[in-house]
Short mmCIF file of C-alpha atoms in Angstrom, two decimals:
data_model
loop_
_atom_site.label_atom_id
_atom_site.label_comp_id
_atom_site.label_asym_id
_atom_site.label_seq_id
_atom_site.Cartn_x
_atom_site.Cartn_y
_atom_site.Cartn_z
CA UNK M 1 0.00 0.00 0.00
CA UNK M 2 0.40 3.65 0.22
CA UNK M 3 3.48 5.15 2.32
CA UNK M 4 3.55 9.07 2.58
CA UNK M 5 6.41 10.37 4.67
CA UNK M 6 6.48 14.26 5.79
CA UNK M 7 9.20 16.39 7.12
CA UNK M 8 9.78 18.11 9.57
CA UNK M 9 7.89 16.94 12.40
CA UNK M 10 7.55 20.43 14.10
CA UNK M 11 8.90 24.10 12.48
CA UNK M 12 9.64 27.13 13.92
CA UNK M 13 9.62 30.42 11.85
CA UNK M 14 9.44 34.16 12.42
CA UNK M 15 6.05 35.83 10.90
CA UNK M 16 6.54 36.92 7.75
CA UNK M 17 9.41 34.30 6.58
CA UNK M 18 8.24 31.36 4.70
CA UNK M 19 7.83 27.81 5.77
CA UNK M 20 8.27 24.71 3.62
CA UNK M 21 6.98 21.14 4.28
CA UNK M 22 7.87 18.30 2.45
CA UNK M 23 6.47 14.64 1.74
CA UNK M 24 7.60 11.47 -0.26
CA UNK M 25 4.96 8.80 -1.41
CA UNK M 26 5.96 5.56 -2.64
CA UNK M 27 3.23 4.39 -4.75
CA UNK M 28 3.72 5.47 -8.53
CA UNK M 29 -0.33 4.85 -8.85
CA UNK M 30 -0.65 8.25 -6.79
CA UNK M 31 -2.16 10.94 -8.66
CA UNK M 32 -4.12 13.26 -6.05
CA UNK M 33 -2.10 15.25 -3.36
CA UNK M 34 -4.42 17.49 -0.85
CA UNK M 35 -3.16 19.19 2.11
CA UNK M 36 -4.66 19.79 4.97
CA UNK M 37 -4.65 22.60 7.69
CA UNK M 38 -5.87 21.51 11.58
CA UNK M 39 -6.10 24.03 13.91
CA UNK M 40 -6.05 23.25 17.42
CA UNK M 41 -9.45 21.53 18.78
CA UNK M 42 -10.75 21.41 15.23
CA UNK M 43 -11.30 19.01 12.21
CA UNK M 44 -8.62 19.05 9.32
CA UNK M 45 -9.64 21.20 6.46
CA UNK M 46 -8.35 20.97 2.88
CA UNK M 47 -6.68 23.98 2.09
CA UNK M 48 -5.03 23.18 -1.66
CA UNK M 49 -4.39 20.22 -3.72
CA UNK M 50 -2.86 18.83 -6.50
CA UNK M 51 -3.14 16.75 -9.80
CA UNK M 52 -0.34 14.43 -11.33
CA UNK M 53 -0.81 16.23 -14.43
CA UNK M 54 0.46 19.72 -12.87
CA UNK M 55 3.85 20.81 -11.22
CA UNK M 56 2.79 23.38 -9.29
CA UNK M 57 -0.26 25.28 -7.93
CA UNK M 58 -0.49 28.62 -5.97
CA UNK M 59 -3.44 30.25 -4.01
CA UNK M 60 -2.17 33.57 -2.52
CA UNK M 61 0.40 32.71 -0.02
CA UNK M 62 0.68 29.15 -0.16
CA UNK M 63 1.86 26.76 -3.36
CA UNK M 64 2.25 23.42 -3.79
CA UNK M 65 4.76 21.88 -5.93
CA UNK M 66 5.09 17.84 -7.32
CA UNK M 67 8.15 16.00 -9.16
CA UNK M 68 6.44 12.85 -9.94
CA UNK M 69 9.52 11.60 -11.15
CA UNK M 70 11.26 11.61 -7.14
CA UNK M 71 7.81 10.78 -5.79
CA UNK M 72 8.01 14.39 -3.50
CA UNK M 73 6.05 17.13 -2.90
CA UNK M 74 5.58 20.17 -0.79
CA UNK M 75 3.55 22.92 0.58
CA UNK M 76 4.86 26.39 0.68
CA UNK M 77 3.60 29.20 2.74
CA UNK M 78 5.01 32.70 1.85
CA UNK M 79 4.61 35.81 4.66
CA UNK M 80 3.43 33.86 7.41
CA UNK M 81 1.33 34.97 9.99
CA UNK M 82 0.71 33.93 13.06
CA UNK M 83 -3.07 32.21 12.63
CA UNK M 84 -0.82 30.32 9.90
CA UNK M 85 0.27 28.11 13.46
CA UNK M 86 -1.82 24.84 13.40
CA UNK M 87 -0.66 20.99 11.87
CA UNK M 88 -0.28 20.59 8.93
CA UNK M 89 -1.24 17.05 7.21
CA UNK M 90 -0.06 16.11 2.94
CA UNK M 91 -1.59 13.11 1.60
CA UNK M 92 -1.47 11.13 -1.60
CA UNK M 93 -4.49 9.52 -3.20
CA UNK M 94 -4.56 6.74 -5.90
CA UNK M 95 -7.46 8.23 -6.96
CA UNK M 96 -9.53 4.69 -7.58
CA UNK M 97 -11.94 4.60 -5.04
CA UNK M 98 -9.48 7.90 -3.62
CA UNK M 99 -8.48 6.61 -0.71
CA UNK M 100 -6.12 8.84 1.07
CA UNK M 101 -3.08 8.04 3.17
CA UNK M 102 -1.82 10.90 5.53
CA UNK M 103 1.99 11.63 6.23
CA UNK M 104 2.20 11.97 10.23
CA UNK M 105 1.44 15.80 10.31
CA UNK M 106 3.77 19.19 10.73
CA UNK M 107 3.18 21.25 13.58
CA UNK M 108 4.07 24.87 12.13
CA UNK M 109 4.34 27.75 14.78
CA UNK M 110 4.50 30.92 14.12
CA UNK M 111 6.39 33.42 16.20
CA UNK M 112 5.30 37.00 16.21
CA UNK K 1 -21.53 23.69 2.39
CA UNK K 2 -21.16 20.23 3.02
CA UNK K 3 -21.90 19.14 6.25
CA UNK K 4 -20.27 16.04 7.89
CA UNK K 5 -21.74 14.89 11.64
CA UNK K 6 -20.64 12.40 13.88
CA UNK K 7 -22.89 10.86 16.45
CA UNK K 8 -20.94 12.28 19.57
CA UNK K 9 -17.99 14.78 20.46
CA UNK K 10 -16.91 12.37 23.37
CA UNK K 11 -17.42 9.42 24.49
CA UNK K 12 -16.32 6.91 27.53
CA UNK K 13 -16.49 3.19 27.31
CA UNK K 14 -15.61 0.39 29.34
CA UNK K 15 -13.18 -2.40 28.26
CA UNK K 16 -15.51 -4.85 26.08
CA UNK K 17 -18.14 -2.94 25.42
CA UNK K 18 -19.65 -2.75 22.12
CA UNK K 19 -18.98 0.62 20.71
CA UNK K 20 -20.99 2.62 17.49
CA UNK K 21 -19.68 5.56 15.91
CA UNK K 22 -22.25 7.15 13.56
CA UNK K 23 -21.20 9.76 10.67
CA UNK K 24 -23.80 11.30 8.39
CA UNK K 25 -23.29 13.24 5.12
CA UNK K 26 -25.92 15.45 3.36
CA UNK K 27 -23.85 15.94 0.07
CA UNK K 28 -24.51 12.95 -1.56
CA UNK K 29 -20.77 11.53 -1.40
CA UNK K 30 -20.13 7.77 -2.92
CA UNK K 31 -16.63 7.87 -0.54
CA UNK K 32 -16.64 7.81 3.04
CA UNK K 33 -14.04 7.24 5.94
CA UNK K 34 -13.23 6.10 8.73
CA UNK K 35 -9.80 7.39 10.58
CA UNK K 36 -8.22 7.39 14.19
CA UNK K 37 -5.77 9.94 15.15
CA UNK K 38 -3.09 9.71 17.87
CA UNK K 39 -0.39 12.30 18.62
CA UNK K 40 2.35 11.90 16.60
CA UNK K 41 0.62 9.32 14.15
CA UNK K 42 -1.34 11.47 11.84
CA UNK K 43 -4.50 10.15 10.51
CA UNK K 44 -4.39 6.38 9.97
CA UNK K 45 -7.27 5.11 7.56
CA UNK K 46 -9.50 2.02 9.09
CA UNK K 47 -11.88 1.31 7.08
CA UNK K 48 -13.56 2.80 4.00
CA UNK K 49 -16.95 2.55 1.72
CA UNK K 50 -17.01 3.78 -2.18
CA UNK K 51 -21.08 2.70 -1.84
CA UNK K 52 -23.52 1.72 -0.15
CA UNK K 53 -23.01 -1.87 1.33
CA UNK K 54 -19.69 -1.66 -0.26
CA UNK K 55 -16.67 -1.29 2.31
CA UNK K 56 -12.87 -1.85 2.17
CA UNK K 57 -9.90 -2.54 4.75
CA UNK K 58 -7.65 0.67 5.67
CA UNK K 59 -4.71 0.25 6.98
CA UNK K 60 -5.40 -0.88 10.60
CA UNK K 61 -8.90 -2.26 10.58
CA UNK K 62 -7.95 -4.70 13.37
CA UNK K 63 -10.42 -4.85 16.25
CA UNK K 64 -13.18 -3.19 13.88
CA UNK K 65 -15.96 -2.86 11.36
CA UNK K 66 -18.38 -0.74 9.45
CA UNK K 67 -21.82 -0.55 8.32
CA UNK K 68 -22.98 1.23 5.38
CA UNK K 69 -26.61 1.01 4.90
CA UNK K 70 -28.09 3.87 3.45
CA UNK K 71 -25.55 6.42 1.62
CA UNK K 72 -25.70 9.08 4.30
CA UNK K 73 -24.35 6.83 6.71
CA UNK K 74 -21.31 4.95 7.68
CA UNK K 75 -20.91 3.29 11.22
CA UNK K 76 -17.76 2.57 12.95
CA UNK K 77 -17.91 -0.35 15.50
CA UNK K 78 -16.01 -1.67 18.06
CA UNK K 79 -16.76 -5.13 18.63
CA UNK K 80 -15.24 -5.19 21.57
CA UNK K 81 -13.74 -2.12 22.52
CA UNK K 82 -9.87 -2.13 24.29
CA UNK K 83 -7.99 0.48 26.44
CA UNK K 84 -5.60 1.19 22.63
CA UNK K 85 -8.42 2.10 21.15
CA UNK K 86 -8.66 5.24 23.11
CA UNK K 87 -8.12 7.87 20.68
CA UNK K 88 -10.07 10.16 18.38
CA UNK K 89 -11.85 9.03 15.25
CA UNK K 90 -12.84 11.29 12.45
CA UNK K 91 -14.91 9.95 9.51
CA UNK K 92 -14.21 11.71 6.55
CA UNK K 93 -16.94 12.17 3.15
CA UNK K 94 -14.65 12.57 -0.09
CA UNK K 95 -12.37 15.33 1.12
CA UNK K 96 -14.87 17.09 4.35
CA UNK K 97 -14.26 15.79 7.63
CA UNK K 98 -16.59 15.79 10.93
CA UNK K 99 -16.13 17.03 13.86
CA UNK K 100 -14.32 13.97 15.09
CA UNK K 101 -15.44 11.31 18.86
CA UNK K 102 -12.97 11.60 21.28
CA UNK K 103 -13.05 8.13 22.78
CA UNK K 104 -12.02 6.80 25.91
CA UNK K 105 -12.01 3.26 27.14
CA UNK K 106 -11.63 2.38 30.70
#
């Protein structure tokens, strides 16, 4: 099945500097990569995702970039602010019946 | 907006009881999910149903099943419910989560 892997565990940046979280997969079937935002006490919400047919996608300060090729991917988040501190979860999708397997989650703080 | 409910925000249980988490959907959804999460774990995927009736193993379905009757609905049970299965579930329909059960066994 399914292995997604995400780095780092926890991150630390100053508001306003960007923050960069990165995920492997290992199955090649994978085409469907959301990412999710879960602030404390509440349920994960999908905040971007991505197809296997694109490299990259952007919605104001966050992107998400793919190399199918090396199996990673990653969420960007330019200017952060500080309600940008909550876990953040990727996940890869084989898009059949789309189940989704979760990497273990980033907590992102950040410090005003 | 899509609206995803579970049956209870928390919940205590003692070792073998027989445990039912209920999740409805009102949008329709083919896919719905079952996941536990524990600290440092992320979301691990139980079970999951692409239709009614229809249901597939996640990756740790041990110690549990589902029911999907009616479309709306998929139920999470605990047979026989253990002290490591404390731990909060969220069901999941296509990409909207609920609220999540915070479950406790004793």
């Amino acid at each position: 099945g399914e292995n997604v892997e995400q780095h780092p565990s926890t991150l630390s940046v100053q508001e306003g500097d960007s923050a960069v979280i990165k995920c492997t997969y290992s199955d090649s079937a994978s085409n469907y990569f959301p990412w999710y935002k879960q602030e404390l006490g509440k349920r994960p919400q999908l905040i971007i995702d991505i197809r296997s047919n694109v490299g990259e996608k952007k919605d104001q300060r966050i992107a998400v970039t793919l190399n199918k090729t090396a199996k990673h991917f990653s969420l960007h988040i330019t200017e952060t602010q500080p309600e940008d501190s909550a876990v953040y979860f990727c996940a890869a999708s084989d898009g059949g019946y789309q189940k989704v397997t979760f990497g273990t989650g980033t907590k992102l703080q950040v410090i005003p | 907006d899509v609206k995803v409910t579970q049956s209870s925000r928390y919940l205590v249980k003692r070792t073998g009881e027989k445990v039912f988490l209920e999740c409805v959907q009102d949008m329709d959804h083919e896919n719905m999910f079952w996941y536990r999460q524990d600290p440092g774990l992320g979301l691990r995927l139980i079970y999951f149903s692409y239709d009614v009736k229809m249901k597939e193993k996640g990756d740790i379905p041990e110690g549990y099943s589902v029911s999907r009757e009616k479309k709306e609905r998929f139920s999470l049970i605990l047979e026989s419910a253990s002290t490591n299965q404390t731990s909060m579930y969220l069901c999941a329909s296509s990409g909207f989560f609920g609220p999540g059960t915070r479950l406790t066994v004793l």
